Short mmCIF file of N, CA and C in Angstrom, two decimals:
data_model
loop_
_atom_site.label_atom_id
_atom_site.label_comp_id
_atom_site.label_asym_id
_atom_site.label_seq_id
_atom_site.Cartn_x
_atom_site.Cartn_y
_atom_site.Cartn_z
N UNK A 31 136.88 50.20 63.23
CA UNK A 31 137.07 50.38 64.65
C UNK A 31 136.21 51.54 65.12
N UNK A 32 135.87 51.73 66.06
CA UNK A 32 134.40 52.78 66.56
C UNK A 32 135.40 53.46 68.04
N UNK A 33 135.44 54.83 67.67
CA UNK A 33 136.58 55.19 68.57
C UNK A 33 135.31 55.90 69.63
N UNK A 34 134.36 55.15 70.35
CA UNK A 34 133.11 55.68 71.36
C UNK A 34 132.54 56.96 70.30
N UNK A 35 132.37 57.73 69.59
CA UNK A 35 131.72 58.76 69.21
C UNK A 35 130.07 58.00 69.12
N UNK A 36 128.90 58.64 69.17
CA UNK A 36 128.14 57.76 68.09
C UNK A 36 127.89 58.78 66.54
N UNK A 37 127.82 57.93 65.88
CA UNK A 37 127.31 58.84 64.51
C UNK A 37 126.18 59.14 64.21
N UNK A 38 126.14 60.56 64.08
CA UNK A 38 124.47 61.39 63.34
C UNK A 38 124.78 62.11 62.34
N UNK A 39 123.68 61.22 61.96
CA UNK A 39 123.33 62.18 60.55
C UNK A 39 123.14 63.60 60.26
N UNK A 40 123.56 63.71 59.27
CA UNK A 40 123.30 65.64 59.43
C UNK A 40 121.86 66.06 59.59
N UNK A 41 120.83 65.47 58.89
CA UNK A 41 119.33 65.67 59.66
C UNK A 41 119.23 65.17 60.86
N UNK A 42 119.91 64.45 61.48
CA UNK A 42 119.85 64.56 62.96
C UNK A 42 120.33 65.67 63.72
N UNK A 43 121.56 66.08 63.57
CA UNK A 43 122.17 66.94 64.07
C UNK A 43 121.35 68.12 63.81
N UNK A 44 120.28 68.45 62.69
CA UNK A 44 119.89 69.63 62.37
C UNK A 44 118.73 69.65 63.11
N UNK A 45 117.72 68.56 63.29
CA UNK A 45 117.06 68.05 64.30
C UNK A 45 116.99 69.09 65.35
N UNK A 46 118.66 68.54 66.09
CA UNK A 46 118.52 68.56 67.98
C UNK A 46 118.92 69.80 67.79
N UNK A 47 119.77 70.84 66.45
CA UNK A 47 119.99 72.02 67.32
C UNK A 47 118.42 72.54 66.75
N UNK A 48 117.84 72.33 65.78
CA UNK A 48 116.63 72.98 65.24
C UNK A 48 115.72 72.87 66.76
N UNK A 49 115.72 72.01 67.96
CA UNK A 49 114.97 71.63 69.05
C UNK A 49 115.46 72.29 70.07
N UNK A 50 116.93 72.60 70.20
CA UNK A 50 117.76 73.21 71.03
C UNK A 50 117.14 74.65 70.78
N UNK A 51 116.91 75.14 69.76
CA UNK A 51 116.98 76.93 69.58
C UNK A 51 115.24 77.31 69.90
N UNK A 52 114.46 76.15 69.76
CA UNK A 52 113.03 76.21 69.96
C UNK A 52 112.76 76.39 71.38
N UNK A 53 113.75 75.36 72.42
CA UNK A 53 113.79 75.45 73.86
C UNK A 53 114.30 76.39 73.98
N UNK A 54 114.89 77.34 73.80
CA UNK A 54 115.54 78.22 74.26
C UNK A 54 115.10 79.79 73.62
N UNK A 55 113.78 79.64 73.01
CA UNK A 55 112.97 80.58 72.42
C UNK A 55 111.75 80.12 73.27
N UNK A 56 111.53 79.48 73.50
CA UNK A 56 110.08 79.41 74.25
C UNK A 56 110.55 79.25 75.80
N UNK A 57 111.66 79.29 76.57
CA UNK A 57 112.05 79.66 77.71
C UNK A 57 112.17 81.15 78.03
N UNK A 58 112.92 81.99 76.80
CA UNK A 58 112.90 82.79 76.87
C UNK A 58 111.65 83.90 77.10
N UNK A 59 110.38 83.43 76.18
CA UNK A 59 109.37 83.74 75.74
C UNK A 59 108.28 84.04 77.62
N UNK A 60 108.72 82.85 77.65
CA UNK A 60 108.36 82.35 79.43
C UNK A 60 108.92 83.62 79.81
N UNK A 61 110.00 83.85 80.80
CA UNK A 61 110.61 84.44 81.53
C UNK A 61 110.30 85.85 80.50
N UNK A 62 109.95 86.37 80.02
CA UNK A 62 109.46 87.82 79.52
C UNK A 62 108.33 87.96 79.52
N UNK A 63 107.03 87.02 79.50
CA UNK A 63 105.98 86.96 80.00
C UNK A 63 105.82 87.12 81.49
N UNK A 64 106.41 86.67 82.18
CA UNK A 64 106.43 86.39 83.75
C UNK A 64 107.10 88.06 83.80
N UNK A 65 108.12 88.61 83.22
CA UNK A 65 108.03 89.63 83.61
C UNK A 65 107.42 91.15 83.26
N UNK A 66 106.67 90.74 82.05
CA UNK A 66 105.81 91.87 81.75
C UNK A 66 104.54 91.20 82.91
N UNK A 67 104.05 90.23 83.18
CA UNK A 67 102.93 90.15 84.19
C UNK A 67 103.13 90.58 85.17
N UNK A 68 104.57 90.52 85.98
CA UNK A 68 104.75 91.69 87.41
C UNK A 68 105.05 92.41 87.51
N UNK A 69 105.37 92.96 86.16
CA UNK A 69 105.44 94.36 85.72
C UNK A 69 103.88 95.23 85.98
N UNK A 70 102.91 94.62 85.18
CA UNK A 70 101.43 94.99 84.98
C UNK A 70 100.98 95.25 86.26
N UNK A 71 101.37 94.04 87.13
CA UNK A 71 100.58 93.74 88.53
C UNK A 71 100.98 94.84 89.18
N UNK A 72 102.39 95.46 89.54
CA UNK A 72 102.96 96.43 90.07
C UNK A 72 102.17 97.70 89.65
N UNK A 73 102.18 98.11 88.20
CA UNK A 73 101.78 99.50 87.62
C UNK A 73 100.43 99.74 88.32
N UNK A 74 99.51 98.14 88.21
CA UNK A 74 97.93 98.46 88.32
C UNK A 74 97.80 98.33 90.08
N UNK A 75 98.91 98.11 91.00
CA UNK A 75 98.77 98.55 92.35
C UNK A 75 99.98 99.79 92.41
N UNK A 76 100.33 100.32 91.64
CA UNK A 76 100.89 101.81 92.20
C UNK A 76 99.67 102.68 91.76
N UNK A 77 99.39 102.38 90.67
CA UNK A 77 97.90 103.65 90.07
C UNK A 77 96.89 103.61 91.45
N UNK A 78 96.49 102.18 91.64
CA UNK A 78 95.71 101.81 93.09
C UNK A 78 96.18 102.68 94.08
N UNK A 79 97.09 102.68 94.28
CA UNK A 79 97.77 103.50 95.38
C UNK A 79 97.18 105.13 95.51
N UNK A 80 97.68 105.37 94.20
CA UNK A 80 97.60 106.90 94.35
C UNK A 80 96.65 107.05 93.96
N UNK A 81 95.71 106.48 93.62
CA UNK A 81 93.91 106.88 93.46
C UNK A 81 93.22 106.69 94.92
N UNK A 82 94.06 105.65 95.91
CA UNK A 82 93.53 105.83 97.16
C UNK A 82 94.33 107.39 98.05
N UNK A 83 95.10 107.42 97.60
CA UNK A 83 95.65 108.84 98.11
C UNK A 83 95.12 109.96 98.16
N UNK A 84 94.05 109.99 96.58
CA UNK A 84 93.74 110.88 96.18
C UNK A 84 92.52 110.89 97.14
N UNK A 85 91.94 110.12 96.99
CA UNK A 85 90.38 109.91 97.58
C UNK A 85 90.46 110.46 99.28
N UNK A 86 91.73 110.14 99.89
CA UNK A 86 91.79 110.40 101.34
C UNK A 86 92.02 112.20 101.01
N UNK A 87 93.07 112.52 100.11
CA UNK A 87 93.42 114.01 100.33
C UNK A 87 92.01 114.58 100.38
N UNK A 88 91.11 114.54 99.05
CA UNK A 88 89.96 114.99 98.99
C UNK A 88 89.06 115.12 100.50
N UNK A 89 88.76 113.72 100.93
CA UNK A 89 88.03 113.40 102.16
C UNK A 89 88.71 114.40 103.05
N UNK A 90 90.02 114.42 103.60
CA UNK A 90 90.53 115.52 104.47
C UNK A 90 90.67 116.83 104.36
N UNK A 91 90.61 117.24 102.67
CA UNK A 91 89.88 118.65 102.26
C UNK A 91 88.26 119.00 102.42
N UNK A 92 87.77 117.64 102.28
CA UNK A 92 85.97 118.48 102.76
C UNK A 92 85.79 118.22 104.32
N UNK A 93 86.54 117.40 104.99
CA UNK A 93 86.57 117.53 106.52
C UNK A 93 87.10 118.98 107.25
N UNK A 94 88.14 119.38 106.27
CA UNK A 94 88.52 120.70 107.22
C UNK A 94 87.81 122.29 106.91
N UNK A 95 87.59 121.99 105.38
CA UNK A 95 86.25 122.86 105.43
C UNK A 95 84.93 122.56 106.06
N UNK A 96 84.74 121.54 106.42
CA UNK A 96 83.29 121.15 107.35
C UNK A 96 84.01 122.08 109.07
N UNK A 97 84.77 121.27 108.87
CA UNK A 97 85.34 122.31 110.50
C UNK A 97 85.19 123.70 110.76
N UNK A 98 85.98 124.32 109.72
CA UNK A 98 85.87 125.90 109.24
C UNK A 98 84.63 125.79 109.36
N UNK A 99 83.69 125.73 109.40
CA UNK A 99 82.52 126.44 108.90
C UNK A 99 81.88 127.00 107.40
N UNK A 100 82.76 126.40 106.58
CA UNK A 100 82.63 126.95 105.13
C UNK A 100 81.81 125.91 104.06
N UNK A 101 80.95 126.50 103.38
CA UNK A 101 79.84 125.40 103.00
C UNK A 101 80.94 124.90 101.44
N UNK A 102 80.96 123.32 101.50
CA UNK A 102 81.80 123.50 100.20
C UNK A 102 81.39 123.60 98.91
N UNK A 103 79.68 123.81 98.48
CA UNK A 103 80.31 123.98 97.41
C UNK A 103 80.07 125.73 96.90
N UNK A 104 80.34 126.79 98.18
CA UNK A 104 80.77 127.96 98.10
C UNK A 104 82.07 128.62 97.98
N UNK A 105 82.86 127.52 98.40
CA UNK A 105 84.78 127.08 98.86
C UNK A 105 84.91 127.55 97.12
N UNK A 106 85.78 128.56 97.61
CA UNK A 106 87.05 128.75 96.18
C UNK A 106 88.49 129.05 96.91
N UNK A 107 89.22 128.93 95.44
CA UNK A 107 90.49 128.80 96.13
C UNK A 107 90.88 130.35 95.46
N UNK A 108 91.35 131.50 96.06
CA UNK A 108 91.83 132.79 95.57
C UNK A 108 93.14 133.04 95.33
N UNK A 109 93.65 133.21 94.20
CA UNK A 109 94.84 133.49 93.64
C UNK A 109 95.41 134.70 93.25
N UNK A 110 96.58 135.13 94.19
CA UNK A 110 96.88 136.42 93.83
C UNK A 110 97.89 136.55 92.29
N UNK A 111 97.35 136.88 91.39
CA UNK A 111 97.86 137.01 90.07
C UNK A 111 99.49 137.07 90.73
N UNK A 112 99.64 138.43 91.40
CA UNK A 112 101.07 139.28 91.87
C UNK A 112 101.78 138.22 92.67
N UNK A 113 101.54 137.28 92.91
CA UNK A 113 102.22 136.61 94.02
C UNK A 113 103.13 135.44 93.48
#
């Protein structure tokens, strides 16, 4: 009498979970790739960022010595040891 089950073999059964743990290692694999890549993308536009920051501070440091009157490359910066 066949009570609806169907029957597998134990190399079957070892099969689908041996296929089950492969999908679920190479999904995983996925979704940690995807997030080390917008991870990367983020780091290499924050560095972007603050290398354009830098470039403007600079530009607005030789603009306000052009204003002053001070030739820059005579410009020092004086530090009082005591202070």
């Amino acid at each position: 009498m066949n009570d609806g089950r169907d029957h597998l073999s134990k190399a079957e059964i070892a099969k689908d979970t041996m296929q089950s743990g492969v999908e679920a290692a190479a999904h995983t694999v996925g979704e940690v790739a995807t997030i080390l890549t917008r991870a990367v993308g983020e780091v290499a536009s924050a560095v972007g960022g603050f290398a354009t920051e830098i470039f403007e501070i600079r530009e607005s440091s030789r603009r306000a010595i052009a204003e002053h009157g001070q030739d820059e490359a005579s410009s020092t910066i004086e530090v009082d040891p005591e202070a």
